PDB file of C-alpha atoms in Angstrom:
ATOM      1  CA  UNK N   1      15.732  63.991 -11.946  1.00 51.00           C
ATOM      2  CA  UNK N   2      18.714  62.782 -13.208  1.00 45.00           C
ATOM      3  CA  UNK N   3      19.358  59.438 -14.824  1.00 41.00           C
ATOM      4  CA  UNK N   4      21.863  58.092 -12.414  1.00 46.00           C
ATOM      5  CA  UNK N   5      18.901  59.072  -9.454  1.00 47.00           C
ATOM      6  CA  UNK N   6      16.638  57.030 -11.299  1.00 39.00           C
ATOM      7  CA  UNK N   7      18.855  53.900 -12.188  1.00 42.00           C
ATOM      8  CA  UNK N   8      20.010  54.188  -8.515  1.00 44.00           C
ATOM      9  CA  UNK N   9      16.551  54.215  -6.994  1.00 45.00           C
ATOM     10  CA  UNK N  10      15.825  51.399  -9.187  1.00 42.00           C
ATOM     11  CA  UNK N  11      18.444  49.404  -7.855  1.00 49.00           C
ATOM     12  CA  UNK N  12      17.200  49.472  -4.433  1.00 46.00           C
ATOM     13  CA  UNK N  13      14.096  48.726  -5.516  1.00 46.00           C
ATOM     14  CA  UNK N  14      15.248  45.696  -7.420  1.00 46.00           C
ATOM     15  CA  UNK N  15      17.216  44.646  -4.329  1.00 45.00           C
ATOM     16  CA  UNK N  16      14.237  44.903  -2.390  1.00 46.00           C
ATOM     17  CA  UNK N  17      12.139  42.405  -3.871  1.00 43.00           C
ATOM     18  CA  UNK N  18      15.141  40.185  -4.489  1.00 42.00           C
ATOM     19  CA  UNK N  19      15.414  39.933  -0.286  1.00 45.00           C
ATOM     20  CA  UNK N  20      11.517  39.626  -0.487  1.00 43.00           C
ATOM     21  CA  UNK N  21      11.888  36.837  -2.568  1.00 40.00           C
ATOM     22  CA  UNK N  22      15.041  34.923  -1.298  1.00 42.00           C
ATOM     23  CA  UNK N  23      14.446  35.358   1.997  1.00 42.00           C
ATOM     24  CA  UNK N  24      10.315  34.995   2.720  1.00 45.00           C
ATOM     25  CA  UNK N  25       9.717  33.407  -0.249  1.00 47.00           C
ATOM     26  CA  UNK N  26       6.994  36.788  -1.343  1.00 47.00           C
ATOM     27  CA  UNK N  27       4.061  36.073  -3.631  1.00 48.00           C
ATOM     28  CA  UNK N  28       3.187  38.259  -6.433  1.00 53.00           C
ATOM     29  CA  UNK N  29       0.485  39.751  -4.097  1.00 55.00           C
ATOM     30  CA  UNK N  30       3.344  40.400  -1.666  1.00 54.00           C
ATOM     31  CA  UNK N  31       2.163  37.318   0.723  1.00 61.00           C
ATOM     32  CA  UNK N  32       4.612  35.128   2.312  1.00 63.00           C
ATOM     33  CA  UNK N  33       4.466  31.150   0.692  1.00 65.00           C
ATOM     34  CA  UNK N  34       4.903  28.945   3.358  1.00 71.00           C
ATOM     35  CA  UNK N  35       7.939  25.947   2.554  1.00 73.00           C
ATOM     36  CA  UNK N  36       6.895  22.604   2.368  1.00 76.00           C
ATOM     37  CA  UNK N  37       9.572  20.377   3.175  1.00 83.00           C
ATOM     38  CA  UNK N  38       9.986  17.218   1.555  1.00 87.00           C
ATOM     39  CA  UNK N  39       8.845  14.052   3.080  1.00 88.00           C
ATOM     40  CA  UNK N  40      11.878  12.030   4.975  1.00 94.00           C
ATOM     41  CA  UNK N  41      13.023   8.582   4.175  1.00 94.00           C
ATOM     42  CA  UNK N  42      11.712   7.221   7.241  1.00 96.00           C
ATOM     43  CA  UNK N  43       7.839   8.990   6.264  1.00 97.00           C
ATOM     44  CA  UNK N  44       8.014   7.811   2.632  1.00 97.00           C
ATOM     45  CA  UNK N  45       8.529   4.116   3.701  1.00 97.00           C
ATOM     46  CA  UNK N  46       6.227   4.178   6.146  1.00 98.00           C
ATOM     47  CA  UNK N  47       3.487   5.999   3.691  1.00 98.00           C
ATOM     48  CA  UNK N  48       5.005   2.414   1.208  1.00 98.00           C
ATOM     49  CA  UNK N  49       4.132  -0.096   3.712  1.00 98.00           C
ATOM     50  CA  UNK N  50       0.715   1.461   4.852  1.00 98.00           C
ATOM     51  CA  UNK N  51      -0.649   1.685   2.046  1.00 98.00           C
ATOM     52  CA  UNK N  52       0.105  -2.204   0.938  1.00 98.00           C
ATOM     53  CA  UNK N  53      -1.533  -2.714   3.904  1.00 97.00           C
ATOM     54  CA  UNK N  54      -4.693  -1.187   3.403  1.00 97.00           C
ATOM     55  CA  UNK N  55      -4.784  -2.557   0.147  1.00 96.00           C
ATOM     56  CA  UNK N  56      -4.243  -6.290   0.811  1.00 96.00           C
ATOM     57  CA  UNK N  57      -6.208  -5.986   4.231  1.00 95.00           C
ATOM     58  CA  UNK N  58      -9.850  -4.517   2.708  1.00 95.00           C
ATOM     59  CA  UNK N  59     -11.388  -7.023   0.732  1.00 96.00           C
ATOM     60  CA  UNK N  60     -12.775  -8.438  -1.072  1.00 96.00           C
ATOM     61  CA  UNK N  61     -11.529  -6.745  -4.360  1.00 96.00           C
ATOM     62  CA  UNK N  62     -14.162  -8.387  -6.612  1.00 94.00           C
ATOM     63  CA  UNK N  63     -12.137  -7.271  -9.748  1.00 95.00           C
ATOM     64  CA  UNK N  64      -9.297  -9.088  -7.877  1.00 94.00           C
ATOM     65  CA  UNK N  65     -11.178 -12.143  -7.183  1.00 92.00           C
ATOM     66  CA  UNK N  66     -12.634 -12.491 -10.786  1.00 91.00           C
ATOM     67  CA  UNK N  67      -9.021 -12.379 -12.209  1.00 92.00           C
ATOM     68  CA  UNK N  68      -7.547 -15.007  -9.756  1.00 89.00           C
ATOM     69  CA  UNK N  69     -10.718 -17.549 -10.228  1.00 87.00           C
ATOM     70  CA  UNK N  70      -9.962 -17.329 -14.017  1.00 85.00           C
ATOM     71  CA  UNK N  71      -6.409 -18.034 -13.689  1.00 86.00           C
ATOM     72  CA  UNK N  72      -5.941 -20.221 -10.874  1.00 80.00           C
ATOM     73  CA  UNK N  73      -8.640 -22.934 -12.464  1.00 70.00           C
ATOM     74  CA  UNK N  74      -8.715 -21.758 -15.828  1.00 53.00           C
ATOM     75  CA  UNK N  75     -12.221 -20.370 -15.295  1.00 53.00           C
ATOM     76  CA  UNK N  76     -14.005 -21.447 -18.992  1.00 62.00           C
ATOM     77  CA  UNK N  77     -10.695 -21.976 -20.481  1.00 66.00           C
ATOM     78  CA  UNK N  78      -8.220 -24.956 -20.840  1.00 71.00           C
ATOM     79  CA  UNK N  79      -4.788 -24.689 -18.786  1.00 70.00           C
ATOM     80  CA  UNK N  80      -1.990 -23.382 -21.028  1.00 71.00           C
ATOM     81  CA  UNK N  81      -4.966 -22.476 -23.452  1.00 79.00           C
ATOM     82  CA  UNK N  82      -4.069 -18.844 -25.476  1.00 82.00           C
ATOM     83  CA  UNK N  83      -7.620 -18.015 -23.065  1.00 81.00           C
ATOM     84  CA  UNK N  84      -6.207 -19.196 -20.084  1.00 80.00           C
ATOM     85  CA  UNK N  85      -2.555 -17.410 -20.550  1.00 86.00           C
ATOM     86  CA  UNK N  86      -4.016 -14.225 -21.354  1.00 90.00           C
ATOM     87  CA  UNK N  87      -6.219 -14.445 -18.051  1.00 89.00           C
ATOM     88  CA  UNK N  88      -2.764 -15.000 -16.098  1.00 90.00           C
ATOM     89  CA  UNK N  89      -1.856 -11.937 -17.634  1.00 94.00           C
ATOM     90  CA  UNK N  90      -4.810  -9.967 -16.905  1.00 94.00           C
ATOM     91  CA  UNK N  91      -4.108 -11.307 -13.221  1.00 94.00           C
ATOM     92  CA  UNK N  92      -0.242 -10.127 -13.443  1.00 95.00           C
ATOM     93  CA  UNK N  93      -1.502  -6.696 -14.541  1.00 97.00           C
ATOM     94  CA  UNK N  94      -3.817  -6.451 -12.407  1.00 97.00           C
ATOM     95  CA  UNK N  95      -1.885  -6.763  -8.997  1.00 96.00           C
ATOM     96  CA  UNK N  96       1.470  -4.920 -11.119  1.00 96.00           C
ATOM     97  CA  UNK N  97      -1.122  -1.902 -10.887  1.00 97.00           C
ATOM     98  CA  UNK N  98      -1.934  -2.033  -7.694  1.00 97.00           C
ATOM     99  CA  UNK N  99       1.647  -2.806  -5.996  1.00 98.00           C
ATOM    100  CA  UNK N 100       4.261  -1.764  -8.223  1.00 97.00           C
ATOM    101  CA  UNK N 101       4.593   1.039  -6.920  1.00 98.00           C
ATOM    102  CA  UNK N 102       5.405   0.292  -3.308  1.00 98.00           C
ATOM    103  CA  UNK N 103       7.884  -2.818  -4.408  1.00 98.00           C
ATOM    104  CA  UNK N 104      11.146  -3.535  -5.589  1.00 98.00           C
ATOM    105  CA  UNK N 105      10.684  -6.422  -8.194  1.00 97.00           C
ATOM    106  CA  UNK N 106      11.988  -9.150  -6.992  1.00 98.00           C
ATOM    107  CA  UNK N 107      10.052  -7.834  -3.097  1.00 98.00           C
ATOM    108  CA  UNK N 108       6.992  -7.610  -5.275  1.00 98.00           C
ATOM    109  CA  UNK N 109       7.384 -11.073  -6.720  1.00 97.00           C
ATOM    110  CA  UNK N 110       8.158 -12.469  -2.918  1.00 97.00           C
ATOM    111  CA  UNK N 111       4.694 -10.777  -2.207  1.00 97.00           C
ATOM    112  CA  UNK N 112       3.039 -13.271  -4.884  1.00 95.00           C
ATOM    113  CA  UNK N 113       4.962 -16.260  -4.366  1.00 95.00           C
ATOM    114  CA  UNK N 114       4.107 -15.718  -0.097  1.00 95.00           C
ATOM    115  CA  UNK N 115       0.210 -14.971  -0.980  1.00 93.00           C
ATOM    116  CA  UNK N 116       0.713 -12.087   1.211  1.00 94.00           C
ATOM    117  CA  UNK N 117      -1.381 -10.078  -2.124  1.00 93.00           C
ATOM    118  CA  UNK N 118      -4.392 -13.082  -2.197  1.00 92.00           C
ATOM    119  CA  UNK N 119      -4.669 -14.335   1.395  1.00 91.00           C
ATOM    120  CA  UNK N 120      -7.683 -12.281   2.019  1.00 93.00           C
ATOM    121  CA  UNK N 121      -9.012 -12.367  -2.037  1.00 92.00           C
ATOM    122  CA  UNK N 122      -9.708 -16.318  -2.212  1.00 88.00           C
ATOM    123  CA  UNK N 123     -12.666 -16.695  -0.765  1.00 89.00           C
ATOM    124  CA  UNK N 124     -14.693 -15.588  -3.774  1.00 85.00           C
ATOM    125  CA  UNK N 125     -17.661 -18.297  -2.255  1.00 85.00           C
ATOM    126  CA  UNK N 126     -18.021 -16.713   0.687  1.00 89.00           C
ATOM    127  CA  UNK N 127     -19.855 -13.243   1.454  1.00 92.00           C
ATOM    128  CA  UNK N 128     -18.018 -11.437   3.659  1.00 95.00           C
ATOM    129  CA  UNK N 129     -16.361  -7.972   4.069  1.00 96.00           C
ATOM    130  CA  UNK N 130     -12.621  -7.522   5.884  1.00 97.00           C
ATOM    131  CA  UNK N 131     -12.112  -3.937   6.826  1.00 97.00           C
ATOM    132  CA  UNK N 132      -8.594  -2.416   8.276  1.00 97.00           C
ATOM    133  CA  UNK N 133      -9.434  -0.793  11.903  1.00 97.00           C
ATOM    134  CA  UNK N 134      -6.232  -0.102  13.146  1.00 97.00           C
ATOM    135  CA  UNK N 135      -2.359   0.111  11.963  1.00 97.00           C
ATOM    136  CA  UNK N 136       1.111   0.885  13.278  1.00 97.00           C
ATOM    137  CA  UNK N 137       4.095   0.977  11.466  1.00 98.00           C
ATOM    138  CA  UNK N 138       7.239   1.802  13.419  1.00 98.00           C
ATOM    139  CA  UNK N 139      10.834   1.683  12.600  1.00 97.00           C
ATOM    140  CA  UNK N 140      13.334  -0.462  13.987  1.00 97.00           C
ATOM    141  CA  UNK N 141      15.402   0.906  17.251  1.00 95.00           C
ATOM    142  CA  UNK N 142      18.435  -0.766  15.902  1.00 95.00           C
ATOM    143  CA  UNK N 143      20.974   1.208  14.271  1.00 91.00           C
ATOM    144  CA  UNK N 144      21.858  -1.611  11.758  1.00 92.00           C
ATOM    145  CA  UNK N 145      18.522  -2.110  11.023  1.00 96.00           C
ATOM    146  CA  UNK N 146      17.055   1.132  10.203  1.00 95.00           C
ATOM    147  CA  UNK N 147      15.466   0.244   7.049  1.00 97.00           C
ATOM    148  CA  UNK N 148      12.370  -2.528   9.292  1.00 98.00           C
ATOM    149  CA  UNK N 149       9.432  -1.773   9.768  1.00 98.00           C
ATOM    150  CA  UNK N 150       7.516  -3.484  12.027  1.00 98.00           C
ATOM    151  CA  UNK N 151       3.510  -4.152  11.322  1.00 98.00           C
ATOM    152  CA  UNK N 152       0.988  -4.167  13.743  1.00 97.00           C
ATOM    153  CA  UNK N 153      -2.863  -4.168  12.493  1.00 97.00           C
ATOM    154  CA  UNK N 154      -6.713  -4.998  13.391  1.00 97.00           C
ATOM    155  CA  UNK N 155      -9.161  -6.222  10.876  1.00 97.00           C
ATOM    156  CA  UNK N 156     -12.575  -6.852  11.118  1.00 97.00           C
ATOM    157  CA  UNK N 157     -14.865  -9.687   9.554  1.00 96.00           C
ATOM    158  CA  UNK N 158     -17.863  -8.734   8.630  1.00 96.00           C
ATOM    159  CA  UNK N 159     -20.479 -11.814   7.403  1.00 93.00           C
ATOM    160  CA  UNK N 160     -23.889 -12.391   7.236  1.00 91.00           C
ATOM    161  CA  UNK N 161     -26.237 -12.989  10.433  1.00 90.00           C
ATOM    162  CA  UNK N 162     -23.138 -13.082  12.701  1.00 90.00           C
ATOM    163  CA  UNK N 163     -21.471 -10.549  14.842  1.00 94.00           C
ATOM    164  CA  UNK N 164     -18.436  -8.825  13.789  1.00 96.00           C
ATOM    165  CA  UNK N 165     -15.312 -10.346  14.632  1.00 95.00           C
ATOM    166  CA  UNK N 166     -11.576  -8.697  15.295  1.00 96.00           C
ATOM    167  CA  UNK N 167      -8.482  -9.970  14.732  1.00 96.00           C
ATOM    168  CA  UNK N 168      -5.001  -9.214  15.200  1.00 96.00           C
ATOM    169  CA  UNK N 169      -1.770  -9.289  12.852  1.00 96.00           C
ATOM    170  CA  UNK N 170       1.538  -8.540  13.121  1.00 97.00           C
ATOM    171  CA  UNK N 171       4.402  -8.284  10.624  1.00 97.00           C
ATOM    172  CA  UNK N 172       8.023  -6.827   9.350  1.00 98.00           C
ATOM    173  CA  UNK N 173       8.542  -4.687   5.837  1.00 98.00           C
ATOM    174  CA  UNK N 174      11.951  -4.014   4.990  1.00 98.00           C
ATOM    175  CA  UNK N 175      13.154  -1.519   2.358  1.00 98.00           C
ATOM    176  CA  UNK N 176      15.626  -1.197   0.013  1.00 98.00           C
ATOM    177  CA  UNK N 177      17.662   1.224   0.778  1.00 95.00           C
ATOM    178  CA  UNK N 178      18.760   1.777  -2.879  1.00 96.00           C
ATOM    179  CA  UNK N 179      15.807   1.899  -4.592  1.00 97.00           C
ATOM    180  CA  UNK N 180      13.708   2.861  -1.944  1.00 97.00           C
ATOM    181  CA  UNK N 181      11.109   0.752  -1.730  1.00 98.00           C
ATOM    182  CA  UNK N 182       9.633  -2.378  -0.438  1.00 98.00           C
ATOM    183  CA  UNK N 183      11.969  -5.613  -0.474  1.00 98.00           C
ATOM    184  CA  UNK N 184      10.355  -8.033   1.651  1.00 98.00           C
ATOM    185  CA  UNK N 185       6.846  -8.088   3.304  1.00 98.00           C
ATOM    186  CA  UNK N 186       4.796  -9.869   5.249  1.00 96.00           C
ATOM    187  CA  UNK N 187       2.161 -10.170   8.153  1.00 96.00           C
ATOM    188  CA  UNK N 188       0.369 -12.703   9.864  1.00 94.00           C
ATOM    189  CA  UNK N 189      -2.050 -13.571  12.491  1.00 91.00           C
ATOM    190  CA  UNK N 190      -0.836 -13.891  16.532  1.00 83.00           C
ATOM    191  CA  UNK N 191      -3.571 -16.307  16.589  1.00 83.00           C
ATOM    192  CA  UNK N 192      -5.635 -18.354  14.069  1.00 86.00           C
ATOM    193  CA  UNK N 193      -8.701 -17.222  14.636  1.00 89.00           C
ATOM    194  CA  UNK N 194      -9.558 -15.664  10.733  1.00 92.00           C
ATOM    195  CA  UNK N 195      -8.909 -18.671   9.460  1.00 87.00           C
ATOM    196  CA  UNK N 196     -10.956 -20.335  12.198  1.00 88.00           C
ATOM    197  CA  UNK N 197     -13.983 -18.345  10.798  1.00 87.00           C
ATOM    198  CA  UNK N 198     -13.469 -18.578   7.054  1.00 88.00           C
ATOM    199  CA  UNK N 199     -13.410 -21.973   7.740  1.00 87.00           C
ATOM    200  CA  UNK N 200     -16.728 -22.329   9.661  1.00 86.00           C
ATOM    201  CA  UNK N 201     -18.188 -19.965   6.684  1.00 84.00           C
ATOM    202  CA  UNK N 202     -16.980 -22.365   3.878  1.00 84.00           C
ATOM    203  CA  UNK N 203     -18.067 -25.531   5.970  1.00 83.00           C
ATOM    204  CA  UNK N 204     -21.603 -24.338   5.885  1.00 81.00           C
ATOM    205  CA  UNK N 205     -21.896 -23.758   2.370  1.00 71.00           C
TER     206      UNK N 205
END
């Protein structure tokens, strides 16, 4: 067989697994790899805002709780003590960990100043458990407004000798659009009656 034969055949053969390759995306073993697309804009926010939900809405967060005791009353340390501004830090690292991610800076520092992260974390005398049953997070209809989210959510209380108890939230996250995250968020209760029972539970202590 000649050379040219050979370098010919070889180029069909080299075009063949090119096509393989470009075009079904072949494995070495000659299997197809199935694409994965990537996620939209619309699925990564929504992935953003549910899981700050989960996280602020299951509690309590007893690593959470022991940071905010020592920093909101100083704990065993003096206020503005080299203890007590170290504890703020551990505090400020704490929550940076467990939202940065998700938030803009200045959305995640709206978070904290709201107490949307420590609404459900200060009840460190109480025994209790808060679970997240149900969530919806749906985009606005309006054009102009594409980058809400609107918040809808269950929780349930769980406490000692008492049935459980449901309760209902609703709320609005919007994005950035530039940096893609979380600018502004917030929820809140259609009616009062969480704060009903965590008052009845820290009454009776």
């Amino acid at each position: 067989m000649s050379v040219q034969s050979i370098m010919k055949k070889f180029g069909l053969l080299a075009a063949a697994v090119l096509a393989c390759v470009v075009v079904t995306g072949c494995s070495q073993k000659g299997e197809a790899v199935e694409k994965v697309e990537a996620p939209s804009e619309k699925e990564l926010a929504i992935e953003k805002v549910e899981a700050v939900l989960k996280q602020m809405t299951n509690a309590p967060d007893n690593e959470y709780q022991k940071l905010l005791r020592e920093a909101m009353d100083g704990g065993v340390h003096e206020f503005g003590s080299a203890e007590h501004l170290e504890a703020e830090a551990a505090l400020e690292n704490y929550i940076k960990d467990l939202y940065q991610s998700y938030f803009t800076e200045d959305g995640l520092s709206e978070f904290r100043a709201t107490a949307m992260d420590s609404q459900f974390q200060m009840y460190d005398d109480v025994d209790y458990k808060l679970e997240l049953l149900e969530s919806g997070v749906k985009q606005s209809d309006v054009d102009t407004a594409s980058n809400q989210f609107h918040i809808t959510a269950v929780v349930e209380l769980t406490v000692p000798n008492k049935e459980p108890t449901k309760h209902k939230f609703v709320g609005l996250a919007i994005i950035n659009k530039k940096e893609g995250k979380i600018g502004r968020f917030s929820i809140g209760q259609k009616d009062p009656t969480l704060n009903h029972v965590f008052n009845e539970l820290i009454n009776s202590q």
